[in-house]
XYZ file of C-alpha atoms in Angstrom:
692
model
C 15.458 -24.131 -16.841
C 13.141 -22.750 -14.174
C 13.905 -19.453 -12.487
C 14.451 -19.427 -8.705
C 11.504 -18.284 -6.611
C 11.361 -15.589 -3.955
C 9.926 -16.949 -0.734
C 7.503 -15.163 1.553
C 10.318 -14.813 4.066
C 12.397 -12.781 1.611
C 9.497 -10.432 0.913
C 8.902 -10.056 4.656
C 12.582 -9.343 5.346
C 12.777 -6.681 2.640
C 9.617 -4.963 3.833
C 10.775 -5.205 7.462
C 13.981 -3.410 6.481
C 11.856 -0.703 4.866
C 10.102 -0.069 8.193
C 13.423 1.102 9.608
C 14.004 3.969 7.196
C 10.541 5.160 6.139
C 9.503 8.519 7.496
C 6.504 8.444 9.826
C 3.569 8.764 9.656
C 3.267 6.434 6.698
C 0.781 3.998 5.199
C 2.191 0.882 3.524
C -0.184 -1.066 1.313
C 0.525 -4.803 1.085
C -1.347 -5.696 -2.102
C -2.310 -9.220 -3.071
C -5.495 -11.119 -3.990
C -7.574 -12.539 -1.176
C -6.143 -15.722 0.302
C -2.638 -15.317 -1.126
C -0.837 -14.993 2.214
C -0.893 -11.284 3.081
C -1.438 -11.970 6.787
C 1.441 -14.442 6.752
C 3.698 -11.702 5.428
C 2.656 -9.427 8.315
C 3.438 -12.148 10.851
C 6.870 -12.727 9.349
C 7.557 -8.987 9.388
C 6.916 -8.844 13.138
C 9.179 -11.835 13.752
C 11.924 -10.373 11.566
C 11.925 -7.047 13.406
C 12.173 -8.764 16.800
C 15.191 -10.773 15.614
C 16.876 -7.621 14.305
C 16.497 -5.948 17.711
C 18.234 -8.892 19.423
C 21.141 -8.742 16.955
C 21.850 -5.025 17.409
C 25.365 -3.923 18.231
C 26.085 -4.353 21.935
C 28.300 -1.271 21.903
C 25.286 0.987 21.594
C 23.804 2.740 24.591
C 21.786 0.258 26.628
C 18.047 0.967 26.558
C 15.826 1.364 29.575
C 12.843 -0.892 30.175
C 9.706 -0.694 32.311
C 10.472 -3.966 34.057
C 11.437 -4.277 37.745
C 13.506 -1.245 38.818
C 12.896 0.399 35.462
C 9.217 0.642 36.356
C 10.010 2.648 39.519
C 12.420 4.802 37.527
C 9.663 5.556 35.010
C 7.220 6.540 37.770
C 9.837 8.893 39.229
C 10.381 10.508 35.820
C 6.646 10.851 35.186
C 6.054 12.591 38.517
C 9.005 14.956 38.648
C 10.552 15.426 35.182
C 9.670 16.445 31.636
C 11.676 15.098 28.670
C 13.382 17.049 25.907
C 14.139 15.649 22.452
C 17.774 16.542 21.843
C 20.114 15.980 18.930
C 21.369 12.899 20.733
C 17.877 11.426 20.703
C 17.351 12.290 17.033
C 20.610 10.532 16.109
C 19.876 7.310 17.983
C 19.786 4.270 15.696
C 18.028 1.818 17.963
C 14.411 1.146 16.985
C 11.653 -0.617 18.866
C 8.479 -1.611 17.064
C 5.158 -2.071 18.834
C 2.886 -4.136 16.588
C -0.840 -3.563 17.041
C -2.939 -6.238 15.284
C -6.373 -5.125 14.104
C -8.661 -7.704 12.529
C -11.343 -5.679 10.782
C -13.490 -8.767 10.286
C -14.128 -8.954 14.054
C -15.896 -5.569 13.952
C -17.603 -6.009 10.573
C -20.987 -6.815 12.109
C -21.323 -3.492 13.924
C -21.463 0.178 13.034
C -18.276 0.840 14.988
C -15.614 -0.644 12.767
C -13.431 2.435 12.449
C -13.902 3.353 16.134
C -12.901 -0.212 17.006
C -9.543 0.421 15.370
C -8.946 3.443 17.615
C -9.952 1.560 20.788
C -7.707 -1.365 19.833
C -4.788 1.013 19.434
C -5.448 2.669 22.807
C -5.728 -0.670 24.616
C -2.540 -2.058 23.070
C -0.483 1.012 23.953
C -1.797 0.837 27.528
C -0.819 -2.825 27.827
C 2.612 -2.293 26.257
C 3.666 0.417 28.725
C 1.596 -0.847 31.697
C -1.634 0.768 32.924
C -0.199 2.831 35.805
C 2.337 4.924 33.811
C -0.290 5.578 31.151
C -2.818 6.665 33.790
C -0.292 8.964 35.481
C 0.591 10.563 32.154
C -3.059 11.255 31.345
C -3.886 12.473 34.862
C -1.012 14.943 35.071
C -1.837 16.357 31.645
C 1.668 16.225 30.259
C 2.282 18.633 27.411
C 3.863 17.928 24.057
C 7.505 16.889 24.240
C 9.578 19.790 22.868
C 12.486 19.444 20.444
C 15.601 21.370 21.539
C 18.520 20.016 19.537
C 21.215 22.106 21.250
C 20.150 21.012 24.728
C 22.646 18.944 26.724
C 20.197 17.447 29.198
C 17.341 15.192 28.125
C 15.263 15.777 31.267
C 13.998 19.020 32.747
C 12.712 18.951 36.343
C 9.153 20.049 37.037
C 9.221 23.079 39.332
C 6.828 24.545 41.894
C 7.622 28.123 42.937
C 11.031 27.845 41.215
C 11.836 24.760 43.290
C 12.210 21.349 41.626
C 9.203 19.208 42.416
C 11.228 16.335 43.773
C 13.046 18.662 46.234
C 9.765 20.269 47.254
C 8.325 16.823 47.859
C 11.253 15.908 50.122
C 10.897 19.184 52.063
C 7.168 18.670 52.533
C 7.737 15.080 53.612
C 10.346 16.196 56.166
C 8.022 18.918 57.463
C 5.229 16.398 57.751
C 7.440 14.055 59.763
C 8.601 16.885 62.041
C 5.022 18.039 62.506
C 3.911 14.572 63.457
C 6.779 14.252 65.954
C 5.983 17.638 67.508
C 2.318 16.783 67.834
C 3.113 13.416 69.347
C 5.625 14.849 71.823
C 3.977 18.146 72.749
C 0.386 17.413 71.803
C -2.161 19.847 70.325
C -1.947 23.348 71.838
C -4.814 24.403 74.105
C -4.588 28.058 73.156
C -2.885 30.073 70.418
C -1.994 33.198 72.273
C 1.529 34.043 71.097
C 2.826 30.573 71.545
C 5.739 30.091 69.097
C 5.331 26.355 69.049
C 1.656 26.723 68.261
C 2.489 29.097 65.418
C 4.978 26.684 63.923
C 2.492 23.852 64.242
C -0.121 25.919 62.445
C 2.203 26.862 59.591
C 3.384 23.286 59.203
C -0.149 21.970 59.260
C -1.188 24.477 56.585
C 1.682 23.526 54.272
C 1.178 19.834 54.774
C -2.577 20.206 54.438
C -2.405 22.064 51.112
C 0.111 19.570 49.788
C -2.099 16.735 50.948
C -5.058 18.203 49.058
C -2.992 18.428 45.850
C -1.725 14.887 46.326
C -5.223 13.564 46.982
C -6.488 15.341 43.861
C -3.752 13.844 41.678
C -4.201 10.402 43.187
C -7.905 10.627 42.510
C -7.296 11.593 38.864
C -4.836 8.742 38.442
C -7.325 6.304 39.957
C -10.074 7.596 37.662
C -7.909 7.225 34.554
C -6.788 3.818 35.763
C -10.420 2.678 35.930
C -11.762 4.691 32.968
C -9.345 3.851 30.183
C -9.207 5.515 26.784
C -10.902 2.478 25.328
C -13.781 2.610 27.809
C -14.315 6.337 27.230
C -14.546 5.903 23.465
C -16.882 2.930 23.899
C -19.068 4.985 26.226
C -19.552 7.580 23.523
C -20.187 4.855 20.952
C -23.081 3.526 23.040
C -24.999 6.603 21.984
C -26.910 5.799 18.793
C -26.107 9.218 17.368
C -22.408 9.115 18.199
C -21.375 9.361 14.565
C -23.212 12.695 14.168
C -21.689 14.341 17.228
C -19.132 16.970 16.346
C -17.412 16.498 19.667
C -16.899 12.795 19.121
C -14.378 13.190 16.327
C -12.605 15.898 18.290
C -12.412 13.587 21.294
C -10.925 10.806 19.170
C -8.332 13.202 17.773
C -7.350 14.210 21.308
C -6.930 10.580 22.330
C -4.741 9.908 19.303
C -2.714 13.031 20.076
C -2.301 11.829 23.664
C -0.940 8.503 22.420
C 1.491 10.336 20.145
C 2.801 12.517 22.983
C 3.119 9.558 25.345
C 5.108 7.589 22.765
C 7.459 10.561 22.315
C 7.862 10.654 26.107
C 8.720 6.962 26.214
C 11.234 7.382 23.381
C 13.368 9.608 25.574
C 12.968 7.309 28.572
C 13.847 4.098 26.701
C 16.685 5.757 24.743
C 15.393 4.557 21.400
C 12.953 5.408 18.639
C 9.507 3.873 18.921
C 7.212 2.950 16.053
C 3.568 1.950 16.415
C 2.847 -0.492 13.584
C -0.884 -0.945 13.051
C -1.483 -4.208 11.165
C -4.880 -3.938 9.450
C -6.012 -7.381 8.308
C -9.091 -8.853 6.595
C -10.413 -5.429 5.630
C -11.214 -6.693 2.136
C -13.701 -9.157 3.666
C -15.852 -6.348 5.113
C -18.763 -4.543 3.414
C -17.887 -1.636 1.154
C -19.092 1.092 3.512
C -16.997 -0.364 6.353
C -13.853 -0.288 4.238
C -14.140 3.413 3.516
C -14.796 4.213 7.187
C -11.609 2.428 8.287
C -9.517 4.292 5.736
C -11.033 7.545 6.976
C -9.956 6.602 10.507
C -6.433 6.007 9.200
C -6.378 9.608 8.034
C -7.026 10.659 11.644
C -3.984 8.705 12.785
C -1.840 10.225 10.056
C -3.056 13.803 10.514
C -0.222 14.583 12.966
C 3.051 14.907 11.088
C 5.038 14.122 14.243
C 3.209 10.891 15.059
C 5.014 7.545 15.129
C 2.378 5.512 13.290
C 3.096 2.997 10.537
C -0.080 1.540 9.043
C 0.331 -1.827 7.316
C -2.747 -2.184 5.131
C -2.978 -5.772 3.871
C -5.797 -5.795 1.313
C -6.906 -6.905 -2.103
C -6.633 -3.581 -3.983
C -9.464 -4.453 -6.354
C -11.958 -4.710 -3.477
C -10.845 -1.466 -1.848
C -10.870 0.445 -5.118
C -14.399 -0.746 -5.894
C -15.469 0.446 -2.436
C -14.076 3.901 -3.123
C -15.809 4.092 -6.484
C -19.145 3.002 -5.010
C -18.949 5.427 -2.119
C -17.747 8.537 -3.942
C -18.102 7.717 -7.651
C -14.543 8.892 -8.132
C -11.478 7.173 -9.494
C -10.707 4.515 -6.890
C -7.128 4.094 -8.083
C -6.488 7.804 -7.662
C -7.889 7.821 -4.111
C -5.891 4.713 -3.227
C -2.775 6.302 -4.648
C -3.226 9.295 -2.348
C -3.969 7.150 0.708
C -1.041 4.722 0.444
C 2.480 6.144 0.669
C 4.423 2.953 -0.101
C 2.674 0.269 -2.176
C 4.070 -3.253 -1.792
C 2.442 -5.534 -4.353
C 3.020 -9.276 -4.060
C 3.266 -11.251 -7.330
C 1.236 -14.306 -8.176
C 2.314 -17.598 -6.663
C 4.428 -19.847 -8.844
C 3.995 -23.586 -8.811
C 6.971 -24.016 -6.491
C 5.661 -21.427 -4.048
C 2.247 -23.092 -4.027
C 3.879 -26.434 -3.349
C 5.896 -25.020 -0.470
C 2.798 -23.350 0.914
C 0.930 -26.633 0.878
C 3.831 -28.390 2.593
C 3.797 -25.793 5.365
C 0.076 -26.306 5.927
C 0.489 -30.059 6.003
C 3.384 -29.798 8.426
C 1.332 -27.701 10.819
C -1.688 -29.985 10.541
C 0.094 -33.254 11.128
C 2.404 -31.936 13.873
C 4.498 -35.083 13.575
C 7.184 -34.275 11.065
C 10.239 -32.544 12.471
C 12.844 -30.729 10.507
C 16.438 -31.990 10.843
C 18.985 -29.277 10.240
C 22.631 -29.958 9.555
C 24.552 -27.442 11.657
C 27.487 -27.250 9.312
C 25.199 -26.656 6.354
C 23.283 -24.028 8.295
C 26.506 -22.167 9.115
C 27.515 -22.299 5.444
C 24.137 -20.919 4.362
C 24.357 -18.134 6.937
C 27.770 -17.107 5.590
C 26.448 -17.028 2.068
C 23.454 -14.979 3.205
C 25.777 -12.504 4.924
C 27.816 -12.110 1.734
C 24.665 -11.492 -0.274
C 23.523 -8.834 2.185
C 26.879 -7.040 1.910
C 26.707 -7.121 -1.891
C 23.139 -5.861 -1.937
C 24.033 -3.082 0.495
C 26.815 -1.875 -1.802
C 24.460 -1.819 -4.790
C 21.856 0.103 -2.793
C 24.575 2.640 -1.982
C 25.506 2.872 -5.680
C 21.856 3.330 -6.630
C 21.429 6.150 -4.130
C 24.586 7.792 -5.468
C 22.995 7.816 -8.928
C 19.990 9.681 -7.547
C 22.335 12.271 -6.062
C 23.934 13.096 -9.431
C 22.341 16.190 -10.865
C 23.862 15.701 -14.331
C 22.021 12.439 -15.044
C 18.777 12.203 -16.995
C 17.353 10.198 -14.108
C 16.876 13.228 -11.898
C 15.292 15.177 -14.732
C 12.741 12.483 -15.369
C 11.572 12.237 -11.746
C 8.419 14.183 -10.930
C 8.581 17.239 -8.732
C 6.686 15.527 -5.957
C 8.091 14.722 -2.531
C 5.794 11.728 -2.213
C 7.024 10.298 -5.520
C 10.635 10.798 -4.470
C 9.999 9.030 -1.158
C 8.408 6.103 -2.962
C 11.324 5.706 -5.341
C 13.883 5.868 -2.521
C 11.922 3.380 -0.428
C 11.396 0.937 -3.304
C 14.885 0.749 -4.835
C 16.498 -1.144 -1.893
C 13.625 -3.632 -1.850
C 13.977 -4.459 -5.555
C 17.759 -4.850 -5.284
C 17.515 -7.168 -2.276
C 14.830 -9.246 -3.964
C 17.032 -9.648 -7.042
C 19.892 -10.788 -4.820
C 17.619 -13.197 -2.981
C 16.467 -14.647 -6.289
C 19.662 -14.754 -8.371
C 22.479 -14.341 -5.854
C 23.774 -11.380 -7.874
C 22.535 -8.928 -10.469
C 21.907 -10.340 -13.963
C 24.408 -9.142 -16.547
C 21.919 -6.908 -18.339
C 21.059 -4.946 -15.182
C 22.970 -2.212 -13.390
C 22.065 -0.103 -10.344
C 21.254 2.786 -12.672
C 18.933 0.611 -14.728
C 17.151 -0.631 -11.591
C 16.596 2.957 -10.470
C 15.305 3.813 -13.953
C 12.879 0.876 -13.797
C 11.690 2.014 -10.361
C 11.047 5.500 -11.710
C 9.154 3.966 -14.618
C 6.921 1.789 -12.432
C 6.303 4.583 -9.920
C 5.415 7.409 -12.294
C 3.750 5.480 -15.148
C 2.146 2.352 -13.630
C -0.644 2.144 -16.222
C 1.488 2.482 -19.339
C 4.039 0.037 -17.977
C 1.277 -2.429 -17.062
C -0.073 -2.148 -20.611
C 3.334 -2.865 -22.136
C 3.927 -5.835 -19.835
C 0.506 -7.280 -20.649
C 1.130 -6.920 -24.388
C 4.467 -8.686 -23.938
C 2.785 -11.535 -22.064
C 0.238 -11.934 -24.869
C 2.989 -11.955 -27.500
C 4.926 -14.538 -25.522
C 1.818 -16.702 -25.176
C 1.158 -16.604 -28.931
C 4.768 -17.517 -29.629
C 4.507 -20.414 -27.206
C 1.400 -21.707 -28.988
C 3.291 -21.599 -32.286
C 6.300 -23.337 -30.695
C 8.449 -20.307 -31.439
C 10.787 -18.466 -29.099
C 10.074 -14.830 -28.380
C 12.730 -12.230 -29.110
C 14.379 -11.339 -25.800
C 16.198 -8.374 -27.365
C 12.977 -6.692 -28.409
C 12.599 -3.226 -26.870
C 9.593 -2.488 -24.680
C 9.158 0.838 -26.423
C 8.598 -0.974 -29.726
C 5.868 -3.030 -28.085
C 4.246 0.155 -26.809
C 4.254 1.916 -30.186
C 2.916 -1.137 -32.032
C 0.020 -1.487 -29.581
C -0.730 2.227 -29.469
C -3.608 2.004 -31.955
C -5.308 -0.626 -29.845
C -4.687 1.398 -26.694
C -6.354 4.441 -28.219
C -9.435 2.400 -29.078
C -9.712 1.116 -25.509
C -8.871 4.456 -23.899
C -12.507 5.263 -23.141
C -12.692 2.177 -20.926
C -9.512 2.886 -18.955
C -9.202 6.643 -19.218
C -9.459 7.055 -15.434
C -6.565 4.664 -14.879
C -4.212 6.835 -16.887
C -4.770 9.722 -14.512
C -2.285 7.901 -12.300
C 0.458 8.305 -14.907
C 2.811 11.242 -15.206
C 3.798 13.288 -18.245
C 3.535 11.076 -21.384
C 6.318 13.013 -23.125
C 8.689 12.293 -20.255
C 7.575 8.651 -20.462
C 8.631 8.528 -24.122
C 11.944 10.179 -23.300
C 12.592 7.855 -20.363
C 11.723 4.568 -22.102
C 12.696 5.327 -25.693
C 15.852 7.415 -25.431
C 17.310 7.428 -21.926
C 16.830 3.804 -20.822
C 16.094 1.171 -23.466
C 14.624 -1.779 -21.599
C 14.315 -5.069 -23.467
C 11.839 -7.909 -23.110
C 14.425 -9.856 -21.115
C 14.828 -6.943 -18.701
C 11.084 -6.805 -18.222
C 10.847 -10.541 -17.500
C 13.558 -10.254 -14.841
C 12.307 -7.081 -13.172
C 8.558 -7.616 -13.333
C 8.339 -10.258 -10.532
C 10.296 -8.045 -8.109
C 8.547 -4.775 -8.972
C 6.617 -4.665 -5.722
C 5.457 -1.056 -6.163
C 3.478 -1.921 -9.315
C -0.156 -2.733 -8.566
C -0.846 -5.949 -10.469
C -4.591 -5.387 -10.432
C -4.013 -2.700 -13.093
C -2.424 -5.230 -15.430
C -5.227 -7.678 -14.671
C -7.731 -5.057 -15.787
C -5.751 -4.543 -18.982
C -5.770 -8.290 -19.564
C -9.539 -8.553 -19.167
C -10.096 -5.545 -21.401
C -7.930 -6.904 -24.203
C -9.807 -10.172 -24.020
C -13.132 -8.372 -24.069
C -12.314 -6.317 -27.171
C -10.289 -8.815 -29.147
C -9.225 -6.607 -32.053
C -5.550 -7.448 -32.221
C -5.814 -10.020 -35.004
C -8.434 -10.342 -37.721
C -8.866 -13.492 -39.774
C -9.679 -12.489 -43.331
C -11.349 -15.718 -44.426
C -12.814 -18.687 -42.632
C -10.641 -21.133 -44.584
C -7.509 -19.038 -44.197
C -4.980 -19.179 -41.440
C -3.737 -15.690 -42.272
C -4.261 -13.053 -39.620
C -3.713 -9.341 -39.866
C -4.231 -6.452 -37.441
C -7.346 -4.475 -38.258
C -5.470 -1.201 -37.832
C -3.186 -2.069 -40.794
C -5.885 -3.589 -43.028
C -6.515 -2.122 -46.517
C -10.037 -2.956 -47.592
C -9.220 -3.350 -51.270
C -7.524 -6.635 -50.356
C -10.858 -8.000 -49.252
C -12.907 -6.442 -52.049
C -10.841 -8.181 -54.698
C -12.206 -11.551 -53.583
C -15.768 -10.471 -52.736
C -17.786 -9.733 -55.842
C -20.928 -8.947 -53.820
C -19.228 -5.785 -52.448
C -17.599 -4.687 -55.682
C -20.320 -2.076 -56.184
C -18.975 -0.161 -53.196
C -15.327 -0.437 -54.142
C -15.185 3.007 -55.686
C -16.758 4.632 -52.623
C -14.291 2.882 -50.381
C -11.382 4.000 -52.531
C -12.668 7.583 -52.799
C -13.082 7.924 -49.034
C -9.806 6.050 -48.362
C -11.478 3.785 -45.835
C -8.873 1.667 -44.053
C -8.792 -0.400 -40.902
C -7.911 2.663 -38.824
C -10.918 4.520 -40.244
C -13.176 1.632 -39.216
C -11.763 1.680 -35.679
C -12.212 5.403 -35.071
C -15.504 5.916 -36.962
C -19.022 5.162 -35.795
C -21.263 2.722 -37.634
C -23.669 5.458 -38.680
C -20.829 7.453 -40.272
C -19.577 4.434 -42.212
C -23.049 3.455 -43.404
C -23.790 7.010 -44.497
C -20.620 7.240 -46.591
C -20.991 3.822 -48.247
C -24.784 4.121 -48.676
C -25.200 0.328 -48.632
C -28.454 -1.535 -48.860
C -29.436 -3.340 -45.685
C -28.357 -6.844 -46.718
C -24.915 -5.704 -47.870
C -24.507 -3.524 -44.790
C -25.299 -6.479 -42.512
C -22.626 -8.556 -44.244
C -20.087 -5.715 -44.212
C -20.777 -4.887 -40.572
C -20.569 -8.514 -39.463
C -17.202 -8.979 -41.125
C -15.404 -5.753 -40.220
C -17.139 -4.145 -37.241
C -18.562 -6.772 -34.896
C -15.227 -8.401 -34.163
C -14.124 -5.636 -31.847
C -17.475 -4.176 -30.822
C -19.659 -7.171 -30.178
C -18.297 -7.700 -26.678
C -19.563 -4.275 -25.590
C -22.751 -5.003 -23.579
C -24.508 -1.827 -24.761
C -23.782 -2.617 -28.389
C -24.765 -6.244 -27.893
C -28.247 -5.161 -26.879
C -28.627 -3.178 -30.096
C -27.351 -6.120 -32.119
C -29.882 -8.424 -30.515
C -32.694 -6.021 -31.392
C -31.661 -6.029 -35.039
C -30.681 -9.684 -35.298
C -34.056 -10.636 -36.737
C -33.708 -8.046 -39.499
C -30.237 -9.332 -40.373
C -31.467 -12.909 -40.446
C -34.370 -12.035 -42.740
C -32.157 -10.106 -45.138
C -29.639 -12.913 -45.399
C -32.236 -14.665 -47.552
C -32.092 -11.718 -49.985
C -28.397 -12.302 -50.757
C -27.633 -13.526 -54.251
C -27.210 -17.291 -54.450
C -23.507 -17.026 -55.201
C -22.926 -15.396 -51.801
C -21.940 -17.819 -49.083
C -22.200 -16.090 -45.696
C -20.048 -18.848 -44.183
C -17.057 -17.504 -46.114
C -16.739 -14.690 -43.596
C -15.651 -14.692 -39.968
C -17.571 -12.158 -37.932
C -15.759 -12.407 -34.587
C -14.016 -15.073 -32.512
C -17.288 -16.287 -30.970
C -19.596 -16.093 -34.054
C -18.948 -18.165 -37.166
C -21.836 -17.099 -39.442
C -24.359 -14.322 -39.706
C -27.152 -16.771 -39.067
C -25.696 -17.450 -35.602
C -26.082 -13.839 -34.456
C -29.507 -14.684 -33.107
C -27.873 -16.856 -30.437
C -25.686 -14.045 -29.057
């Protein structure tokens, strides 16, 4: 039986739900290999959020808009009032998302890729709220919107000389009208000698004149900002060839970003909702390495303000981005990526069914002839089922959160003392539960909310060790499949980890930097071995929905295990028996190899086993055994090359000495048949080493 697949729509819906409760500013990394549909996920997320807004409860407070009369209302508020963020505003549930698409590939040919992201953001915000309100806000130099939770009123009038600005404007307008009427009726005075009317005309003209100057100044500033947009100002600075070296340039960009943040906070109070600016960064993994790092540096500018409303959706191939980090800084790319991204969302590989559906969608769009016929009664039935699933998933999410609130559980003790880690676990648990419901319709019998939380903690705090265990399980399953045997579903993952620990220690030099991402190894043992005993079946169910686990780590483990194939050693060419090198006792081999019997005593005295061969260098082994060259070549080919030949540095040394080995093969006694030994999976005889 084939397991049900999770569609792209389900992944998009779960991630769209996450946008509603994540704390801003935040960077969400949508991880998947190039060409696997990351941009499609972003499109579906935008569509899902728009549908959720339409389905909101009608009993909530109606929002304001900038259309028709709302536009005039906004202008009135901008000119005469300042907003206050009250407790009422903080408790509002309504959300409005403004999606800002940024295609990095469009700017890849210039030196202004990261600045292009800032200008795109400025232009999109200007278009979303209309140019005139944005220009007025910039011209009047509005200050940061304060937070006063105990305030009753959300708007505070702007005052001039303790008089509200809108009242002062009415008074000045009335005075101007009266002055015009007086001048029209009585005319300009010919002399000013004690004439009361002349005095009043002079005072009125002075007041109106000063007000007119202020109005003209503000109108001029609004007109200037209307013509010179934020985007044009940044582009003007970019035209300078040395713009990147100017200290004032970065400060100017920060001010523009801060202005956007303040304006969005202003509009939140006006629209009676919470606004989120979602920056969709696409095709970044297609750009040169230096461009990738510059864009991520620009993202740090956006996220530098803790009160900003930015959500960055970074859709990339993590392998490409990590390589860019390592080339630019020569530091651990995984560690830098882990600090940059707050919520990783890793998409699994496509199954055959998903690929088939993807192809059908492409064909349907290309042909534009086939139309989908939907049975209304069936659609209603499916919608009811979907609603029931959502209610069940919501209850399990509540139960899972209750588990995290219990101080007496081992779960809380195992979680790291890091706020970022806690946020990731809380954000990921609902996604995994909803994906399981989308896939199975309910939780499998072996899983509980507590176990799902425990798995989330495991994948968040120890991604490398968990990836290693999962890769070892996949290899075991593949070997069982080749032998037409069924794998043991009740096998514990901790047993797999302990059995592969010797191999992991050998390969640790190659992946030591990866394990800097993991937490305390003692807590890992406690969590996986004693507190929560996950089985192979649990891993097979949870692995596809573990979106916070970067699958490029497991891919690296897979390539490394294939490169250093030391898991199984075939003792003889004509034997099907295989045995791990780490558990090999050399006396078993020496019994059937008379040509090495002279060294048997040395091997027994030094207690040389398979583990000793793994952790010792070749020079140390040769020094202890004191073998002649021909015997050493045979010994080395049989026991040492199998797990070291794939190392490029060692291969070069082997090639340099291959001629010596070949010449000394002729010195072997006639009874020795070099073909009776297997050197490594790719080399059958010693004489073939010259072709490596």
